[in-house]
Structures are given as structure tokens and as C-alpha cells.
Amino acid sequence: MWRVILVLLLLAASTLGADARRRQINPIPFSHEPCSVLDGRPCTPYYCSVLEHGPCIPEIDYPYGQDLRLTVESVPPEADRAKYQKPDHDLDTIGDLFAELRTCWSPPSDNARAGMQMSVRFSFNKAGGLIGPPRPTFATAGVPVDTRTTYLDAINASLKACLPLKFTSGLGGALAGRPIAIRYVDNRELGK
């Protein structure tokens, strides 16, 4: 009788110990709780696919902030070439506007400087025209005044060549009077 009780106690202790060990070692995070639409927090699965090892990294298209900022490079990286193509329709989204502004840029050929950066700020009216001239807010330090003037003239000429932009009524109403800041980066290899 005592042997039966002792064997049952040993079996119970070993299964409890194994269960405790199994719960302590968890190499896969979030495997203990499935995702649910009723959860008050976002679901973070531990894998996206059987074919992809490692954690699931969401591909979120982050929204634009209240201030519209854009960087335009003279020579865009290969991965961003699609962003530098002019839309073939009326501009209906901020992405369309940014693509149009990227295609407008033509850097100066004379008095150019490699690595030159200049930022301007301006606003559009509802019809797609500028409200006042673009105001420079930044230029690379140590650059002569005539080079800054050359780049500002190139920015003004590039924008005037594209104006008026063809906004849809929705985008025109949403953008009218809202400031847009554009940073122009001349990353061409000059002198070669």
C-alpha cells in the first residue's frame, strides 16, 4: 500500500516538475497566447511565414505628419526610382504631389557644388499655384552667396516650370495654405 502511494506521489511530482520546466523554457515569444480581435493591444505574431525565419516585421506605410516634408535628390537611389516618376493623372494624394515635385527638380548645371543642400518652404493655393515665392530656410554652411543664389534660382525655375499643378478638388482643398518644406540635395558626382 505504501509503495503504491509512494509511486503515485513520485509520478505526480515528476509531471508537475516537467510541466513547470516546459513553461519556463519558451524560445518562441508570443506562442502562449494567440492573437484576437478582442485584445486591447496590437497583435505581434512571432513569424510571418513558414518560408521566412525570424520575427515578423510589419510593413507599415507610416502616415505623413501635419507638416509636409520632402527630400529631393538630384540622383535618386535605385530603390527610390519609382518615387521619381511623374503621375499620369490629376494629383489626388500627398504621394502624388511628392512624386510630381520630385520630377520637377532640375539641378543647376553652372556653379554647381557636390553635396549642396538647400531647403525651401512654400504653400500652394487651391488651384495649384504658389502662394508667394519659396522662402529658403537652410543652405549648406560655408557655401558662397553666388552658389546659394544659383541653387535658389534653379529651385524657383523648376517649380515655375511645373505650375500650376493639377490638384483634384479634394487635395486642392486639403493643401491650400498648408506649408510644404522641401530639402533639395545635389548628390551628383561633379567634376568627373
PDB file of C-alpha atoms in Angstrom, residues 4-139:
ATOM      1  CA  VAL A   4       1.532   2.435  -4.376  1.00  0.00           C
ATOM      2  CA  ILE A   5       1.172   5.796  -2.602  1.00  0.00           C
ATOM      3  CA  LEU A   6       4.904   6.493  -2.980  1.00  0.00           C
ATOM      4  CA  VAL A   7       4.806   5.654  -6.716  1.00  0.00           C
ATOM      5  CA  LEU A   8       1.760   7.883  -7.230  1.00  0.00           C
ATOM      6  CA  LEU A   9       3.460  10.769  -5.391  1.00  0.00           C
ATOM      7  CA  LEU A  10       6.619  10.369  -7.484  1.00  0.00           C
ATOM      8  CA  LEU A  11       4.595  10.325 -10.720  1.00  0.00           C
ATOM      9  CA  ALA A  12       2.642  13.424  -9.686  1.00  0.00           C
ATOM     10  CA  ALA A  13       5.833  15.272  -8.695  1.00  0.00           C
ATOM     11  CA  SER A  14       7.605  14.360 -11.931  1.00  0.00           C
ATOM     12  CA  THR A  15       4.703  15.512 -14.131  1.00  0.00           C
ATOM     13  CA  LEU A  16       4.408  18.798 -12.219  1.00  0.00           C
ATOM     14  CA  GLY A  17       8.159  19.350 -12.487  1.00  0.00           C
ATOM     15  CA  ALA A  18       8.134  18.588 -16.223  1.00  0.00           C
ATOM     16  CA  ASP A  19       5.173  20.926 -16.740  1.00  0.00           C
ATOM     17  CA  ALA A  20       6.960  23.722 -14.816  1.00  0.00           C
ATOM     18  CA  ARG A  21      10.135  23.196 -16.864  1.00  0.00           C
ATOM     19  CA  ARG A  22       8.148  23.244 -20.095  1.00  0.00           C
ATOM     20  CA  ARG A  23       6.556  26.594 -19.167  1.00  0.00           C
ATOM     21  CA  GLN A  24       9.853  28.194 -18.150  1.00  0.00           C
ATOM     22  CA  ILE A  25      11.634  27.460 -21.418  1.00  0.00           C
ATOM     23  CA  ASN A  26       9.855  29.376 -24.148  1.00  0.00           C
ATOM     24  CA  PRO A  27      12.157  30.078 -27.088  1.00  0.00           C
ATOM     25  CA  ILE A  28       9.289  31.406 -29.217  1.00  0.00           C
ATOM     26  CA  PRO A  29       7.804  34.622 -27.833  1.00  0.00           C
ATOM     27  CA  PHE A  30       4.038  35.135 -28.012  1.00  0.00           C
ATOM     28  CA  SER A  31       3.434  31.437 -28.696  1.00  0.00           C
ATOM     29  CA  HIS A  32       1.487  31.061 -25.475  1.00  0.00           C
ATOM     30  CA  GLU A  33      -1.267  33.484 -26.472  1.00  0.00           C
ATOM     31  CA  PRO A  34      -2.908  33.691 -29.877  1.00  0.00           C
ATOM     32  CA  CYS A  35      -3.928  36.960 -31.488  1.00  0.00           C
ATOM     33  CA  SER A  36      -7.512  38.049 -31.044  1.00  0.00           C
ATOM     34  CA  VAL A  37      -9.596  40.926 -32.337  1.00  0.00           C
ATOM     35  CA  LEU A  38     -10.879  41.376 -28.791  1.00  0.00           C
ATOM     36  CA  ASP A  39      -7.422  42.178 -27.394  1.00  0.00           C
ATOM     37  CA  GLY A  40      -6.877  45.784 -26.416  1.00  0.00           C
ATOM     38  CA  ARG A  41      -3.391  45.797 -27.902  1.00  0.00           C
ATOM     39  CA  PRO A  42      -1.870  45.093 -31.301  1.00  0.00           C
ATOM     40  CA  CYS A  43      -1.124  41.527 -32.276  1.00  0.00           C
ATOM     41  CA  THR A  44       2.537  40.678 -32.751  1.00  0.00           C
ATOM     42  CA  PRO A  45       2.893  37.199 -34.220  1.00  0.00           C
ATOM     43  CA  TYR A  46       6.249  35.520 -33.870  1.00  0.00           C
ATOM     44  CA  TYR A  47       6.538  34.577 -37.536  1.00  0.00           C
ATOM     45  CA  CYS A  48       5.087  35.758 -40.832  1.00  0.00           C
ATOM     46  CA  SER A  49       5.559  32.679 -42.924  1.00  0.00           C
ATOM     47  CA  VAL A  50       6.932  29.189 -42.827  1.00  0.00           C
ATOM     48  CA  LEU A  51       9.363  30.267 -45.541  1.00  0.00           C
ATOM     49  CA  GLU A  52      10.721  33.276 -43.621  1.00  0.00           C
ATOM     50  CA  HIS A  53      12.729  32.642 -40.493  1.00  0.00           C
ATOM     51  CA  GLY A  54      12.845  35.223 -37.742  1.00  0.00           C
ATOM     52  CA  PRO A  55      10.342  37.672 -36.370  1.00  0.00           C
ATOM     53  CA  CYS A  56       7.530  39.217 -38.338  1.00  0.00           C
ATOM     54  CA  ILE A  57       8.376  42.832 -39.108  1.00  0.00           C
ATOM     55  CA  PRO A  58       5.277  44.749 -40.181  1.00  0.00           C
ATOM     56  CA  GLU A  59       5.481  46.665 -43.425  1.00  0.00           C
ATOM     57  CA  ILE A  60       3.716  49.810 -42.289  1.00  0.00           C
ATOM     58  CA  ASP A  61       3.341  52.736 -44.623  1.00  0.00           C
ATOM     59  CA  TYR A  62       3.779  55.383 -41.969  1.00  0.00           C
ATOM     60  CA  PRO A  63       1.420  58.343 -42.327  1.00  0.00           C
ATOM     61  CA  TYR A  64       2.522  61.846 -43.182  1.00  0.00           C
ATOM     62  CA  GLY A  65       2.655  64.292 -40.289  1.00  0.00           C
ATOM     63  CA  GLN A  66       0.939  67.646 -40.055  1.00  0.00           C
ATOM     64  CA  ASP A  67       3.973  69.315 -41.564  1.00  0.00           C
ATOM     65  CA  LEU A  68       4.644  68.147 -45.101  1.00  0.00           C
ATOM     66  CA  ARG A  69       8.354  67.448 -45.591  1.00  0.00           C
ATOM     67  CA  LEU A  70      10.048  66.095 -48.672  1.00  0.00           C
ATOM     68  CA  THR A  71      13.640  65.342 -49.661  1.00  0.00           C
ATOM     69  CA  VAL A  72      14.506  65.565 -53.353  1.00  0.00           C
ATOM     70  CA  GLU A  73      17.833  64.175 -54.538  1.00  0.00           C
ATOM     71  CA  SER A  74      19.418  65.051 -57.870  1.00  0.00           C
ATOM     72  CA  VAL A  75      20.377  61.392 -58.395  1.00  0.00           C
ATOM     73  CA  PRO A  76      17.843  59.203 -56.583  1.00  0.00           C
ATOM     74  CA  PRO A  77      18.895  55.841 -55.159  1.00  0.00           C
ATOM     75  CA  GLU A  78      17.962  52.796 -57.220  1.00  0.00           C
ATOM     76  CA  ALA A  79      15.377  51.696 -54.638  1.00  0.00           C
ATOM     77  CA  ASP A  80      13.552  55.055 -54.866  1.00  0.00           C
ATOM     78  CA  ARG A  81      13.420  55.409 -58.666  1.00  0.00           C
ATOM     79  CA  ALA A  82       9.676  54.715 -58.721  1.00  0.00           C
ATOM     80  CA  LYS A  83       9.057  57.716 -56.445  1.00  0.00           C
ATOM     81  CA  TYR A  84      10.657  59.978 -59.064  1.00  0.00           C
ATOM     82  CA  GLN A  85       8.164  59.226 -61.850  1.00  0.00           C
ATOM     83  CA  LYS A  86       5.574  61.818 -62.782  1.00  0.00           C
ATOM     84  CA  PRO A  87       1.967  60.731 -62.161  1.00  0.00           C
ATOM     85  CA  ASP A  88      -0.115  60.459 -65.337  1.00  0.00           C
ATOM     86  CA  HIS A  89      -3.310  61.699 -63.662  1.00  0.00           C
ATOM     87  CA  ASP A  90      -4.541  64.626 -61.601  1.00  0.00           C
ATOM     88  CA  LEU A  91      -2.841  64.777 -58.214  1.00  0.00           C
ATOM     89  CA  ASP A  92      -5.141  63.151 -55.673  1.00  0.00           C
ATOM     90  CA  THR A  93      -2.831  62.146 -52.799  1.00  0.00           C
ATOM     91  CA  ILE A  94       0.145  63.581 -50.987  1.00  0.00           C
ATOM     92  CA  GLY A  95       2.226  60.793 -52.528  1.00  0.00           C
ATOM     93  CA  ASP A  96       1.195  62.031 -55.989  1.00  0.00           C
ATOM     94  CA  LEU A  97       2.146  65.586 -55.016  1.00  0.00           C
ATOM     95  CA  PHE A  98       5.552  64.472 -53.751  1.00  0.00           C
ATOM     96  CA  ALA A  99       6.196  62.456 -56.927  1.00  0.00           C
ATOM     97  CA  GLU A 100       5.293  65.486 -59.049  1.00  0.00           C
ATOM     98  CA  LEU A 101       7.583  67.767 -57.027  1.00  0.00           C
ATOM     99  CA  ARG A 102      10.443  65.253 -57.326  1.00  0.00           C
ATOM    100  CA  THR A 103      10.126  65.160 -61.121  1.00  0.00           C
ATOM    101  CA  CYS A 104      10.080  68.968 -61.322  1.00  0.00           C
ATOM    102  CA  TRP A 105      13.591  69.341 -59.920  1.00  0.00           C
ATOM    103  CA  SER A 106      16.376  70.068 -62.368  1.00  0.00           C
ATOM    104  CA  PRO A 107      19.660  70.969 -60.635  1.00  0.00           C
ATOM    105  CA  PRO A 108      21.797  73.825 -61.935  1.00  0.00           C
ATOM    106  CA  SER A 109      24.462  72.992 -64.482  1.00  0.00           C
ATOM    107  CA  ASP A 110      26.620  76.069 -63.849  1.00  0.00           C
ATOM    108  CA  ASN A 111      28.120  76.949 -60.480  1.00  0.00           C
ATOM    109  CA  ALA A 112      27.048  73.561 -59.093  1.00  0.00           C
ATOM    110  CA  ARG A 113      28.559  72.160 -55.923  1.00  0.00           C
ATOM    111  CA  ALA A 114      28.644  68.488 -54.937  1.00  0.00           C
ATOM    112  CA  GLY A 115      26.846  67.838 -51.666  1.00  0.00           C
ATOM    113  CA  MET A 116      24.994  71.145 -51.715  1.00  0.00           C
ATOM    114  CA  GLN A 117      21.744  71.136 -49.753  1.00  0.00           C
ATOM    115  CA  MET A 118      19.083  73.787 -49.686  1.00  0.00           C
ATOM    116  CA  SER A 119      15.665  73.750 -48.044  1.00  0.00           C
ATOM    117  CA  VAL A 120      12.746  75.939 -49.017  1.00  0.00           C
ATOM    118  CA  ARG A 121       9.276  76.410 -47.630  1.00  0.00           C
ATOM    119  CA  PHE A 122       6.180  77.477 -49.535  1.00  0.00           C
ATOM    120  CA  SER A 123       2.440  76.879 -49.886  1.00  0.00           C
ATOM    121  CA  PHE A 124       0.055  76.134 -52.711  1.00  0.00           C
ATOM    122  CA  ASN A 125      -3.326  77.666 -53.342  1.00  0.00           C
ATOM    123  CA  LYS A 126      -6.378  75.591 -54.210  1.00  0.00           C
ATOM    124  CA  ALA A 127      -5.768  75.939 -57.954  1.00  0.00           C
ATOM    125  CA  GLY A 128      -2.217  74.525 -57.735  1.00  0.00           C
ATOM    126  CA  GLY A 129      -0.288  77.799 -57.894  1.00  0.00           C
ATOM    127  CA  LEU A 130       2.229  79.117 -55.367  1.00  0.00           C
ATOM    128  CA  ILE A 131       1.259  81.499 -52.595  1.00  0.00           C
ATOM    129  CA  GLY A 132       4.298  83.739 -52.709  1.00  0.00           C
ATOM    130  CA  PRO A 133       7.831  82.714 -53.677  1.00  0.00           C
ATOM    131  CA  PRO A 134       9.605  79.794 -51.964  1.00  0.00           C
ATOM    132  CA  ARG A 135      11.432  81.006 -48.864  1.00  0.00           C
ATOM    133  CA  PRO A 136      14.874  79.474 -48.203  1.00  0.00           C
ATOM    134  CA  THR A 137      15.179  78.020 -44.707  1.00  0.00           C
ATOM    135  CA  PHE A 138      18.549  76.254 -44.931  1.00  0.00           C
ATOM    136  CA  ALA A 139      21.645  76.142 -47.108  1.00  0.00           C
TER     137      ALA A 139
END
